[in-house]
Coordinates of C-alpha atoms in Angstrom, one line a residue:
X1 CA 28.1 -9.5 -52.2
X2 CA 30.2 -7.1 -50.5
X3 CA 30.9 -3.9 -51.0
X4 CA 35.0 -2.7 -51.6
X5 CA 33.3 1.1 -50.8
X6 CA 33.9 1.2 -47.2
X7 CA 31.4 3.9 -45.2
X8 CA 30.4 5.2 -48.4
X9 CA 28.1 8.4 -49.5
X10 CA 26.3 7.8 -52.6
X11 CA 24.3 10.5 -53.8
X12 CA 21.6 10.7 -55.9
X13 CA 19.7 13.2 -58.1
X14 CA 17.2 13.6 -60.9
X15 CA 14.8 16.5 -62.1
X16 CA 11.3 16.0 -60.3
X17 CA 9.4 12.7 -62.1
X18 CA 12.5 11.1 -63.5
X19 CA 11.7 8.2 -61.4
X20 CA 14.9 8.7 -58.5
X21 CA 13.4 6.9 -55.7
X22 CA 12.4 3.3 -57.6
X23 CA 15.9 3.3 -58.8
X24 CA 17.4 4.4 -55.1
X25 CA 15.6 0.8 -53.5
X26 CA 17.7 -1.2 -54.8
X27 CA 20.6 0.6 -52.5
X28 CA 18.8 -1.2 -49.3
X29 CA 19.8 -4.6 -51.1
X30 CA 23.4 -3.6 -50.5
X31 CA 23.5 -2.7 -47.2
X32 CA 22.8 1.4 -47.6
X33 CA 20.3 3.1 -45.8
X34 CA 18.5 5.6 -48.0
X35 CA 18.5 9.1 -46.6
X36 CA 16.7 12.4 -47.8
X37 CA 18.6 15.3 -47.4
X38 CA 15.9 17.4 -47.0
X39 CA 14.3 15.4 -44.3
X40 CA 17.4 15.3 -42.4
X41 CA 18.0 19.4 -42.7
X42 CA 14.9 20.0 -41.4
X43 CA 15.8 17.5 -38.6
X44 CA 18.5 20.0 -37.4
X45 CA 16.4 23.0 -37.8
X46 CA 14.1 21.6 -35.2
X47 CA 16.3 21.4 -33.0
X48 CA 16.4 25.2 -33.1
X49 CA 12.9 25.5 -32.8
X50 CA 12.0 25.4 -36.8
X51 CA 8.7 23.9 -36.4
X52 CA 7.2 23.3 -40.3
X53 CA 9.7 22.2 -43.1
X54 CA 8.5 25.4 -45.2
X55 CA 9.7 27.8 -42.7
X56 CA 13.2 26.5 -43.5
X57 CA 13.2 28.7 -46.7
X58 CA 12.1 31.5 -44.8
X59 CA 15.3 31.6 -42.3
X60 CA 18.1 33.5 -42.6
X61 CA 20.4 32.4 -45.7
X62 CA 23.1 32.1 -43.3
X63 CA 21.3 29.5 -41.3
X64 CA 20.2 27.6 -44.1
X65 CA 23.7 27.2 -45.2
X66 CA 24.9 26.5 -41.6
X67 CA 21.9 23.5 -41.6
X68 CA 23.1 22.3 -44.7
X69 CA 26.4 21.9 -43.7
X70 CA 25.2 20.1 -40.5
X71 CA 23.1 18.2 -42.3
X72 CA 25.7 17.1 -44.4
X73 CA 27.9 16.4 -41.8
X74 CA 25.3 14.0 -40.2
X75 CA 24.4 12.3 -43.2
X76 CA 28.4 11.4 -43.5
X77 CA 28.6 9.5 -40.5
X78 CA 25.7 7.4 -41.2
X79 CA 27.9 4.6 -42.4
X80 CA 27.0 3.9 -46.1
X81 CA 24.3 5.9 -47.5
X82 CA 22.4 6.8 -50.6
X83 CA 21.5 10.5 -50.4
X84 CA 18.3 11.7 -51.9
X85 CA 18.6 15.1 -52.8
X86 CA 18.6 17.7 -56.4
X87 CA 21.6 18.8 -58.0
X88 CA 19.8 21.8 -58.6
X89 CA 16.6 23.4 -57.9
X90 CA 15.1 25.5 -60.4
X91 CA 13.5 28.8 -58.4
X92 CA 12.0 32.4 -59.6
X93 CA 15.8 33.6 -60.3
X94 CA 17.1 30.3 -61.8
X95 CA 18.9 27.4 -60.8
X96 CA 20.0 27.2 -57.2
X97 CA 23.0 24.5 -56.5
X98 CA 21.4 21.4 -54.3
X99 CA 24.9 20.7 -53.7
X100 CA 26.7 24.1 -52.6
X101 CA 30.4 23.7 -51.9
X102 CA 30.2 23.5 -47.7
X103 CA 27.1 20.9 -48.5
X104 CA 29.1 18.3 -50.8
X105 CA 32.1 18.9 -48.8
X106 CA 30.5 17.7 -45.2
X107 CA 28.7 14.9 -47.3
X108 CA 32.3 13.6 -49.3
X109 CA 30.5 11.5 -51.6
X110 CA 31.9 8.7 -53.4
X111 CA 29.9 8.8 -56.3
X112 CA 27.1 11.0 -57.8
X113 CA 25.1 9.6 -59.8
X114 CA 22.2 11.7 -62.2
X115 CA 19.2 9.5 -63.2
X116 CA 18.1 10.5 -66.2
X117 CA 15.2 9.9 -69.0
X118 CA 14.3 11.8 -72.0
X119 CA 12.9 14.9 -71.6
X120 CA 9.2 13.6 -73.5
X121 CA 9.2 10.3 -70.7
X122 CA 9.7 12.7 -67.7
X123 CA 7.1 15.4 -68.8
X124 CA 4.5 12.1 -69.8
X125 CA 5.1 10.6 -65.6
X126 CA 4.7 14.1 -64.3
X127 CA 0.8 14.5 -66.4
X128 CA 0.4 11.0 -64.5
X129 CA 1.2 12.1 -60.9
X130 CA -1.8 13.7 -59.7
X131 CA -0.2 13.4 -56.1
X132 CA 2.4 16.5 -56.5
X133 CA 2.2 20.1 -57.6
X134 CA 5.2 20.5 -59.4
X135 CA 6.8 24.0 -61.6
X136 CA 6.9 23.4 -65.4
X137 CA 10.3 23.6 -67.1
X138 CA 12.5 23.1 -69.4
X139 CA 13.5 19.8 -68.7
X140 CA 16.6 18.7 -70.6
X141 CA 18.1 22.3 -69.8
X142 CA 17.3 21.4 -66.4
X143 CA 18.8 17.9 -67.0
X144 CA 22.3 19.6 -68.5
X145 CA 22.2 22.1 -65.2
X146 CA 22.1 18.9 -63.0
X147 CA 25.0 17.3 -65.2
X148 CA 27.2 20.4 -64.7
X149 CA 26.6 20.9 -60.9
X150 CA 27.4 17.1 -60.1
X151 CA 30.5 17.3 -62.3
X152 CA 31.7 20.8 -60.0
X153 CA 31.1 19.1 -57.3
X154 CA 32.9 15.8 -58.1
X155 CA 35.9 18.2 -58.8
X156 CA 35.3 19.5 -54.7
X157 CA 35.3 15.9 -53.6
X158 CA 37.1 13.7 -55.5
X159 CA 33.5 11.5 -56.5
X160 CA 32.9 9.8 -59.6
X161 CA 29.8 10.7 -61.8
X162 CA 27.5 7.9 -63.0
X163 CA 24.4 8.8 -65.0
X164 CA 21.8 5.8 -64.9
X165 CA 19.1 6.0 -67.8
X166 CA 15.2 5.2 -66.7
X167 CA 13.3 5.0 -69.7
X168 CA 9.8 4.2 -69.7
X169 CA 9.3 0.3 -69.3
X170 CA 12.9 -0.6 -68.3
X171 CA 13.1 0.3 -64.8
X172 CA 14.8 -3.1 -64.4
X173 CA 17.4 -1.6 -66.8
X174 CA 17.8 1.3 -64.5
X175 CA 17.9 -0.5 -61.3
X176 CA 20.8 -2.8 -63.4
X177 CA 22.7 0.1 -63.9
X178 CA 22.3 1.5 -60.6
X179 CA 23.3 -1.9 -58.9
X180 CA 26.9 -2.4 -60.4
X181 CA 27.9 1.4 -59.3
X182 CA 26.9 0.0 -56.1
X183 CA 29.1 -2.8 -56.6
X184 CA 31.9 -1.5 -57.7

């Protein structure tokens, strides 16, 4: 199959345990190379000497926007790529944008798509992953925040917004629906 999206940035972003990376695989099938944001800023902070990923929140807020924005700007020459990365993160003072305005700019996505599940089915595959540490909250609030940051940022860019559903026991569903926005 080939894609009509030529050089395209798809990103992609779900509230912690909502099941975003086993719906991102099926990307490789079409020819995308999946990328995490994160990974990638921390990349260019060590290159100016950032030696541990947490020290990234510790710099300057000035230089994390500047990394951000060169992160961005790397991921979007990366030929066509699925970005993992949050819409929003929730934090001590609320909900931080994931996709700030010079972030989704340098990235120029063609799509953003939210994958979603109910707030019960989230909240039940967190309990069952033992392997992370993660904040309780008020997931479908957190769910709407994500909705409304991907829609401002589609209005920055130009980008569609797809929301792909991963209920429990219908991942194949999910990776359905996440296939023919690939497609398109």
């Amino acid at each position: 199959t080939r894609l009509i999206l030529n050089m395209s940035v798809v990103i992609v972003t779900g509230v912690p345990g909502v099941g975003k990376s086993t719906v991102m695989a099926a990307a490789e099938e079409y020819g995308y190379k999946i990328v995490n944001f994160g990974t990638t800023m921390f990349e260019e902070a060590q290159k100016e000497g950032v030696a541990d990923r947490d020290d990234m929140r510790k710099l300057a807020v000035e230089d994390q926007q500047r990394l951000q924005k060169q992160a961005g700007e790397k991921i979007s020459q990366m030929g066509d790529v699925v970005v993992d990365t949050h819409a929003s993160i929730l934090t001590s003072s609320g909900y931080m944008p994931g996709l700030p305005e010079w972030t989704v700019r340098a990235l120029n996505p063609d799509v953003i798509v939210l994958v979603e599940a109910t707030p019960d089915e989230i909240a039940g595959r967190r309990s069952k992953d033992a392997s992370r540490a993660r904040d309780s909250d008020d997931i479908d609030l957190h769910q709407n925040v994500n909705r409304e940051y991907a829609a401002t940022a589609a209005v920055m860019t130009g980008a569609t917004v797809s929301i792909v559903e991963n209920h429990d026991n219908q991942v194949d569903v999910a990776v359905e629906q996440f296939r023919r926005i690939l497609n398109k």
